[in-house]
Structure formats: structure tokens, C-alpha cells
XYZ file of C-alpha atoms in Angstrom:
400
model
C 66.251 14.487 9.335
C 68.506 16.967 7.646
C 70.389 14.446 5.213
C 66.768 13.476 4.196
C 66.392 16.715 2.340
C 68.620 18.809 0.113
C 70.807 21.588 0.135
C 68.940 25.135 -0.597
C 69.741 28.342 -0.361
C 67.400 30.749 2.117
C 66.390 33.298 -0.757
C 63.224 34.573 -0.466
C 60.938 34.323 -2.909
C 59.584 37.120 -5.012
C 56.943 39.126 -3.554
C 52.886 38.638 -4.283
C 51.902 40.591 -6.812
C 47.991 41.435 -8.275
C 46.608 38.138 -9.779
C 46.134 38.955 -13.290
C 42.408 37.852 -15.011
C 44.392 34.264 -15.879
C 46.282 32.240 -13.521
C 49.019 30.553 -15.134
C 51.397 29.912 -12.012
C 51.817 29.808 -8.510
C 53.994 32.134 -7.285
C 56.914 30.672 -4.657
C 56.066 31.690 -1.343
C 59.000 33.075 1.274
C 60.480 31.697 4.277
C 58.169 33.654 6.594
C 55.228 32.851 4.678
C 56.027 28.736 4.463
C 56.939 29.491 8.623
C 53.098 30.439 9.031
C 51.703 27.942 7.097
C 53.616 24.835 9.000
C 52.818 26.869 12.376
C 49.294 27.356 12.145
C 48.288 23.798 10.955
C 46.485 21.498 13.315
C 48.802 18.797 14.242
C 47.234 15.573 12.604
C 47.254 12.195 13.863
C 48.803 10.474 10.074
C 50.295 7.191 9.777
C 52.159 8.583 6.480
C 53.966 10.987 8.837
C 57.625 10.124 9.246
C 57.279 12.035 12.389
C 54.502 13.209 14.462
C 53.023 16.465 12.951
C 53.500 18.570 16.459
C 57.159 17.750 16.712
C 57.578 18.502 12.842
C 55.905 22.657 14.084
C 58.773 22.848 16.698
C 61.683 22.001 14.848
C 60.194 24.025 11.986
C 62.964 26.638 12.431
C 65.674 24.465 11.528
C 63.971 22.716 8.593
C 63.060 25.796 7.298
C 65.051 26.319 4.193
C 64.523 22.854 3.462
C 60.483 23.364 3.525
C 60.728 26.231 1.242
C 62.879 24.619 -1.487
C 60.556 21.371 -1.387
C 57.290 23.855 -1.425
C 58.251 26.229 -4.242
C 60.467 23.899 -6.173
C 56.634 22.253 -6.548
C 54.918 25.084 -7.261
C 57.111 26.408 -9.804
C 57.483 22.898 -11.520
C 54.003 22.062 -11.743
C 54.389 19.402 -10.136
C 53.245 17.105 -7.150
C 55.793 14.539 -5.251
C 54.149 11.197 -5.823
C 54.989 10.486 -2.056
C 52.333 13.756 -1.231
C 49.613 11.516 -3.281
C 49.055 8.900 -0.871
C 46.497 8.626 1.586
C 44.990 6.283 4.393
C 41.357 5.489 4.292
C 39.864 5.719 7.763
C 36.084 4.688 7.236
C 33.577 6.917 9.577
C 30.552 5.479 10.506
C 27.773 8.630 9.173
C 26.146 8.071 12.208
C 26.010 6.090 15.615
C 22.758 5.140 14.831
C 23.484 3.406 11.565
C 24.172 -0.327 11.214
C 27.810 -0.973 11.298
C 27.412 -3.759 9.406
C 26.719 -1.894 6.429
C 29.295 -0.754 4.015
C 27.070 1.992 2.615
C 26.732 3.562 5.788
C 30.668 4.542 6.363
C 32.317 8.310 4.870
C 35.850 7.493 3.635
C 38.292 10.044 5.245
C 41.324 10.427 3.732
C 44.046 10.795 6.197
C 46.884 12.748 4.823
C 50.580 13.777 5.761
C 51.007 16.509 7.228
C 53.172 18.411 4.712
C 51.331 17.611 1.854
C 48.415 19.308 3.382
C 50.684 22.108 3.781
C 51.602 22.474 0.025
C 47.860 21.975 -0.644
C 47.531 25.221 2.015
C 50.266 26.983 0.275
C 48.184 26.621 -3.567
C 44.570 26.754 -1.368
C 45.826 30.860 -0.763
C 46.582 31.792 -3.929
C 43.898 29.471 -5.936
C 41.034 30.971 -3.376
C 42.517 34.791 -4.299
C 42.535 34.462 -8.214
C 38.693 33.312 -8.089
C 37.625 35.654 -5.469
C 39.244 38.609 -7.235
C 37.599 37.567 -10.655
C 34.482 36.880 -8.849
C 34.880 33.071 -10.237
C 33.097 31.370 -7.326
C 29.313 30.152 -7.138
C 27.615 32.907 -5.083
C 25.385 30.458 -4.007
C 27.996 28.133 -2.478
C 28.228 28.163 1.385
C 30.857 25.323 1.324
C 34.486 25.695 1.805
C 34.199 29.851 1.938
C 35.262 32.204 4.479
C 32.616 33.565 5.965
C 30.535 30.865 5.442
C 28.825 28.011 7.121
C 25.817 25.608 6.988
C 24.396 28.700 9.045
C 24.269 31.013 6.077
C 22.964 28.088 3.619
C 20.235 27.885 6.240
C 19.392 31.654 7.172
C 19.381 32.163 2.415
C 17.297 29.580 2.281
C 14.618 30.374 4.955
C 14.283 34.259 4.672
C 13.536 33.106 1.048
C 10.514 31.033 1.743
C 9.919 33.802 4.647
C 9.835 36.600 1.802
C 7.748 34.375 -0.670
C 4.745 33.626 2.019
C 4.915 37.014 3.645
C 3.820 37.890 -0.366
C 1.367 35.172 0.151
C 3.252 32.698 -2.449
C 3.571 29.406 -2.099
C 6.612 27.676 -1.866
C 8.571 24.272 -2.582
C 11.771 23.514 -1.144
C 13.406 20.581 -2.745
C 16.790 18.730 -1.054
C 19.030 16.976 -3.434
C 22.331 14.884 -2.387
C 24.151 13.279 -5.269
C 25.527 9.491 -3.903
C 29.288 9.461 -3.100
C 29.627 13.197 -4.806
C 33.537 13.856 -3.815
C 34.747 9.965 -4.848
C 33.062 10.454 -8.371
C 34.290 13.852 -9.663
C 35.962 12.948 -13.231
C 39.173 14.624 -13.303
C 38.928 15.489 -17.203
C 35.723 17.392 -16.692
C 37.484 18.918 -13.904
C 40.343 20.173 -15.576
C 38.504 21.324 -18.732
C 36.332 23.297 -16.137
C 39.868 24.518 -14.633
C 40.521 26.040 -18.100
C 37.651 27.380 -19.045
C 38.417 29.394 -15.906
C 41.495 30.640 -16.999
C 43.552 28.734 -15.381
C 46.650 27.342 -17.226
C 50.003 26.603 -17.534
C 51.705 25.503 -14.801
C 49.068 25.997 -12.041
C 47.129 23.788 -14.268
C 49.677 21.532 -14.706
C 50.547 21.611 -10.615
C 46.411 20.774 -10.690
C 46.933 17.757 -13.176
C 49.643 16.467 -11.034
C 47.873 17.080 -7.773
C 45.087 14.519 -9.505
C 46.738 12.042 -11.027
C 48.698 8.965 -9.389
C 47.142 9.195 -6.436
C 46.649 5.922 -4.146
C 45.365 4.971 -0.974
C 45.089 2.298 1.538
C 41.963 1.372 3.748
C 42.932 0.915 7.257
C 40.349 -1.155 9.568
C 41.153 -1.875 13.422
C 44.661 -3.223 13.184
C 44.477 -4.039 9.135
C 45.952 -2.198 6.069
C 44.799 -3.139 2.953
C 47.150 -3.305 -0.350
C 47.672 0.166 -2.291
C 44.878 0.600 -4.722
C 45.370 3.129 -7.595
C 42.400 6.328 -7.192
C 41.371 7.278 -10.814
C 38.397 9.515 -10.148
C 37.404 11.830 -7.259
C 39.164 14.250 -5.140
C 39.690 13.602 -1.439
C 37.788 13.657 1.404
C 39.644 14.913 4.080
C 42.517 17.174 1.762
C 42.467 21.085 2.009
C 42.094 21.243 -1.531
C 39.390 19.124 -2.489
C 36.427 20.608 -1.371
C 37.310 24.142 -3.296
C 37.766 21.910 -6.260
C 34.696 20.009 -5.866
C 32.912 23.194 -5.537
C 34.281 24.215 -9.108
C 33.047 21.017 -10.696
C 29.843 21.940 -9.456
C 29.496 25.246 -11.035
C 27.686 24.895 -13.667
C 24.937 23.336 -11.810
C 23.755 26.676 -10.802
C 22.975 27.447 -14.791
C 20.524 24.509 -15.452
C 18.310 25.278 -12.426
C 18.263 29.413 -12.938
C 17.218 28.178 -16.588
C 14.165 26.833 -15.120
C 13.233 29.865 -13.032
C 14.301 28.293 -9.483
C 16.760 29.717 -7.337
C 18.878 27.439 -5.800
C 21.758 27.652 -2.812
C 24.276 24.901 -1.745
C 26.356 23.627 0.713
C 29.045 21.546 -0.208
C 27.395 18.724 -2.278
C 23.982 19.324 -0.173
C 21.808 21.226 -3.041
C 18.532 23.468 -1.914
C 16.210 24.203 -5.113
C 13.395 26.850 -3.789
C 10.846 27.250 -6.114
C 8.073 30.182 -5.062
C 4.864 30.594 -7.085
C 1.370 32.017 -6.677
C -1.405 29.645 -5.425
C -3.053 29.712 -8.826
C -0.162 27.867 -10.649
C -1.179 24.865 -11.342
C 1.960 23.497 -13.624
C 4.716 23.740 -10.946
C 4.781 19.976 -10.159
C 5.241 19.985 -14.426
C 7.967 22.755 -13.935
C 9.839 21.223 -11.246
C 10.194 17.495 -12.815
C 11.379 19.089 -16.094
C 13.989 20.733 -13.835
C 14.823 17.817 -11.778
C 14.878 15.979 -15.429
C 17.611 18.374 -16.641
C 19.551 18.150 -13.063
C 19.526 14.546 -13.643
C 21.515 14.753 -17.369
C 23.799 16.921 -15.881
C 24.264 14.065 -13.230
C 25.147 11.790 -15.525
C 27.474 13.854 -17.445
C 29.642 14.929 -14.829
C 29.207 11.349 -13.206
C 27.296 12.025 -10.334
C 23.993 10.184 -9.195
C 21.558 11.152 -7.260
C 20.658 9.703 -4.009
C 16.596 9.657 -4.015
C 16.580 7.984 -0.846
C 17.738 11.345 0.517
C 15.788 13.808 -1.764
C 13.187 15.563 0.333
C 10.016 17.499 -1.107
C 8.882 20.494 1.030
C 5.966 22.164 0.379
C 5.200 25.719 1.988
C 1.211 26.461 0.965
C 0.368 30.320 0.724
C -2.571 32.031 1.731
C -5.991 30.808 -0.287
C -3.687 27.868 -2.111
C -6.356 25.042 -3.334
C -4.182 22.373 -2.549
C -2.129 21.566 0.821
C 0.447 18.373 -1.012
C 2.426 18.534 -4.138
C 4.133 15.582 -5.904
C 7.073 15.264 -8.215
C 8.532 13.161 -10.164
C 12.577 12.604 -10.126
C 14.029 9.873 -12.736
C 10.917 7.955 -12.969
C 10.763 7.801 -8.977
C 7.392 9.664 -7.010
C 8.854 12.294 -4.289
C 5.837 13.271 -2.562
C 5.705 16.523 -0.038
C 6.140 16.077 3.655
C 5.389 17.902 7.101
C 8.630 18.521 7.904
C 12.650 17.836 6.208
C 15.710 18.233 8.125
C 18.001 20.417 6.151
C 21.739 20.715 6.943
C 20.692 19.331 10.640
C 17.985 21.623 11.126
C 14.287 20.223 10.945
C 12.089 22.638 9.052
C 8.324 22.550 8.846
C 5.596 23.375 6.139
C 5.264 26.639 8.595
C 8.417 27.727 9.091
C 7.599 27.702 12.971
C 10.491 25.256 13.324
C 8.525 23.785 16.941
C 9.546 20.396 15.489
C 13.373 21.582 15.488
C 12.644 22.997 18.852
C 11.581 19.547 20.417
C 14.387 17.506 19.053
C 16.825 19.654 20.407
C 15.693 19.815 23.623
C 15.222 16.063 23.414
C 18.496 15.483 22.891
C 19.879 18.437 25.025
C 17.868 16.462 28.030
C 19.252 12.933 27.013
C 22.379 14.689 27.154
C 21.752 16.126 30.557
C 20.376 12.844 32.159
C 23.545 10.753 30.861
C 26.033 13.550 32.475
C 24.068 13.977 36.182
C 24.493 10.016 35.751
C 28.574 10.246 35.784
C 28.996 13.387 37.538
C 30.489 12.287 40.749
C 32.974 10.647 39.198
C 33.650 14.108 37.521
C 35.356 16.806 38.007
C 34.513 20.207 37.918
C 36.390 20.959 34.740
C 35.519 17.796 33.316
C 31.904 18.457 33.487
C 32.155 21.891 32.053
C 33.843 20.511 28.931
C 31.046 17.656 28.743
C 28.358 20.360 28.915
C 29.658 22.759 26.544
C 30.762 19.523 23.671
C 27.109 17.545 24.749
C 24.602 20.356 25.660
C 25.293 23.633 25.029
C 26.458 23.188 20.941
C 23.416 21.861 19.865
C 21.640 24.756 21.458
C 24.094 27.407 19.926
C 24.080 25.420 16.205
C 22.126 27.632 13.703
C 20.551 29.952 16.544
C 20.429 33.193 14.902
């Protein structure tokens, strides 16, 4: 392993300073510093690996000086090794219930090695603390931010429509999910939006790199598939890409607050909230012109949206002369409905969330019935571990 890598020296490198209001490098990152980040990695199952990812933490000591000259000898360069750019497709099935037979109903993973995840950790730091710092990231973003979790998205979005009919408004709540968002992000727009946010030089350039040349390989049961070039999109399954995605998305946030909705998002899972008094009688007018506009700025950054997954919620206030609402999203008819499950939670046009109350304990009990099934052939432990994975997280999810 050691005559794989070169000879370095084990000089630290210079200490973090105060990002200034433009980001134009990385800064190299010290022996103790690259340490931690190797450490506190979850040791992936890759194919790429050369070795496996756990062994790789233990002998991290010894390899140490190595891993910090390959690290900041890329951030300083600007540049990505083309052998960090690869990646293994695993396709997931969305869910269990889907037909399998269907290509449209798998989420290509990207399995990658284990230290390019760590570089992409190592820029992921410093990246996240220039934007925070300069208060660069959507405010309305609950994806890919400490702190944050569909949980948030979830409690923003329903004290909102709480607020609005405890001032007896009525309410719309609209769910939009672009098709295939993260395998469609053009990396041009992305690194003009980069720019714009003062990010240059050779963290821009390290960016570029990071983009560009990547390939992949799908891997099904015991088949690989032939290395196909990956012009477009960021991947699923990288530490970086979601952050990035999240940037491409930012100016999304402008073209609804021009219409006078309020908006809040969750990776590529957008919530438009539009509240109104019952008297309004242009908001299914309002809303289309606003989906209309959502939908040029779709096209332009080459996204789609998927109307087969855009939900119309309609919330009625007190006295409101009419109990449905219909609108109209490129040339398709979205009509309201009872209930719309949101980020995994069902919500209904009463906020009483009984509905969401049923199917959990529907499942919860399905859950319960299949366990007392196999529990003498369980042990103890065993069963604990099956109640707490099975049972006792879909209780806990979102119960605040």
C-alpha cells in the first residue's frame, strides 16, 4: 500500500482563517484534521475500493501523511483525480410495492470510494462555512442542513396553514417534484450560479473538476455494464451533491415570492402555500400563472416536472363559498383532494391528520402481527432490534 502513494512530508497545513465575502480557494487541511475526517466516515460497502473502507480507518495512522498530500495537493490544485470520478450505479427499487419490472420505478445510487467521499467531506466543511457565514443558503431549504430534517419542512409548512385558518383564511398547499431532479442539473448553469456566488478561482475550478469527466457503471445482480461518460447531473449518493443541488435550486425561491406565495423545500420536494381570504375569487388564476412561471424556470435549468406527483391541497376557511379548487399546471387539470401525503406524512383538508393516524397504526400492527409470527425463533435481542427498526420508528417519525 505504501509504494502506491508518494513521498510527502508531514507539515501541517496552515491554520483556518475567517472566510472572506468571496471564496476563491480551499484551504489545505492538517494531519489531525484529514485523521478525523477518515475516522468518522461510515465504512461503505464500494466495489471501487482497493480495500475495504473499515480496514482503510485502522491503518489510517500509517497512511497518514500520504492522505494529506493526496487531499490538499487537490485542494490547492483545483483539481479532482479522474480515478475519484467514477462511480457504480446500484438501482433502488423506490418502493417494495412498485413493479420491478419497471425501469421508471428504480433511484440510481451512486456508490462511491471511500476516499473520494472523504475529499468531497474535506471541501463539504469549508464550502458549507463560506455560505453559512454570508448567509448564501435558501432559508427555506430543509435539505442537506444541519439542523434540519423532513421534520422541520413539515412542522414550517403546517403551523403555516395552522396560522392562516386560525385567521380564518383559506389555504392551498401545492406539492411539486421535478422528474429525475439530481441526474438533470446542467453543470454550466451550475457553475455560473457558483460565481454569481462569489465563488472563484480555484475552489471554482476544484468545482469544475469535481463535475466534469465523471463516469459510471450500472451494476445489476452479478452484471457490470461498460463505462458510460455522465455529462449532466450531480450524484446521488456523493456528500457533495445534494449541497450543490440545493444551490442550483436557489433561485426558485424568487419566482414563487414574486407571485405572493411562500414556499419551503426539502431537497427537490417543493411546498408552495398559498393563504387567502374566502372572498378571493382569482387564486386558482394566481396560482396557474405561478405554476406557469415555475414551469419556464423548469425548462431553463432543465428540470421537468413530474405531474403525476403534483398534489393540490385545499384548506377552506371559515364562511369560504366553495369547498374544491382547481388548477391548471402546463396545460394539465390538478384538481384539490381530501388528503396528500407530504414528505411521508398524510395531511388532510383539516389539519386533524386522523388519516396519518390510521396508516400508521396500520402499518405499526402489520408490523406487529409479522414479528409475534417469528418470535420464537427469536431472540430476545433480536426482537428488540426488529421492534425498534419495524414498529417503534414509524411511531417516533415526525411526532412533535
Amino acid at each position: 500500500i505504501r509504494s502506491s502513494f508518494a513521498k510527502s512530508s508531514d507539515t501541517a497545513g496552515p491554520a483556518h482563517t475567517a472566510l472572506p465575502c468571496a471564496l476563491t480557494s480551499f484551504s489545505p487541511l492538517s494531519p489531525d484534521e484529514i485523521s478525523r475526517l477518515v475516522t468518522a466516515g461510515r465504512p461503505t460497502t464500494c466495489p471501487l475500493d482497493p480495500i475495504p473502507s473499515s480496514l482503510l480507518q485502522t491503518i489510517s495512522g500509517d497512511l497518514l501523511p500520504y492522505l494529506t498530500s493526496l487531499i490538499n495537493s487537490s485542494l490547492t490544485a483545483g483539481y479532482v483525480p479522474s480515478v475519484f470520478k467514477r462511480a457504480r450505479v446500484a438501482p433502488l427499487l423506490k418502493k417494495p410495492t412498485l413493479d420491478p419490472s419497471d425501469v421508471n420505478n428504480y433511484r440510481p445510487v451512486s456508490l462511491l470510494s471511500f476516499l473520494s467521499k472523504t475529499l468531497e467531506r474535506a471541501v463539504l466543511g469549508q464550502l458549507s462555512c463560506y455560505l453559512s457565514q454570508n448567509d448564501l443558503l435558501d432559508p427555506n431549504q430543509s435539505g442537506f442542513k444541519t439542523g434540519h430534517s423532513t421534520e422541520t419542512a413539515l412542522l414550517c409548512v403546517t403551523e403555516a396553514l395552522r396560522t392562516a385558518k386560525a385567521n380564518s383564511l383559506s389555504s392551498a398547499l401545492i406539492l411539486l417534484d421535478p422528474s429525475a431532479a439530481f441526474d438533470t442539473v446542467n453543470h454550466q448553469i451550475l457553475l455560473s450560479t457558483l460565481s454569481e456566488l462569489g465563488i472563484s478561482g480555484a475552489a471554482h475550478a476544484w468545482i469544475a473538476s469535481y463535475l466534469t469527466g465523471r463516469s459510471y457503471q450500472v451494476a445489476w445482480r452479478e452484471a457490470v455494464s461498460a463505462p458510460r461518460a455522465l455529462t449532466t447531473g450531480v450524484p446521488q449518493g456523493s456528500v457533495l451533491g445534494p449541497l450543490l443541488f440545493s444551490l442550483y435550486t436557489k433561485s426558485l425561491g424568487s419566482v414563487i415570492s414574486s407571485h405572493g406565495l411562500s414556499y419551503h423545500c426539502y431537497a427537490d420536494d417543493t411546498q408552495l402555500i398559498f393563504s387567502f381570504p374566502p372572498s378571493d375569487n382569482q387564486v386558482a388564476n394566481r396560482i396557474s400563472a405561478c405554476l406557469a412561471d415555475i414551469s419556464v424556470w423548469m425548462t431553463d435549468h432543465h428540470l421537468k416536472l413530474n405531474l403525476g406527483k403534483t398534489e393540490l391541497l385545499f384548506l377552506p376557511g371559515k364562511d369560504c363559498p366553495f369547498h374544491d379548487l382547481a388548477i391548471t399546471v402546463d396545460n394539465s387539470l390538478v384538481s384539490s383532494s381530501q388528503s396528500a401525503k407530504n414528505l411521508g406524512v398524510i395531511l388532510d383538508n383539516t389539519l386533524s391528520f386522523s388519516t396519518n393516524i390510521k396508516a400508521v397504526t396500520r402499518s405499526c400492527r402489520f408490523m406487529l402481527y409479522n414479528i409475534r409470527r417469528v418470535r420464537p425463533c427469536l431472540t430476545q435481542e433480536a426482537a428488540q432490534v426488529l421492534i425498534q427498526a419495524l414498529v417503534i420508528s414509524r411511531l417516533d417519525y415526525c411526532n412533535s
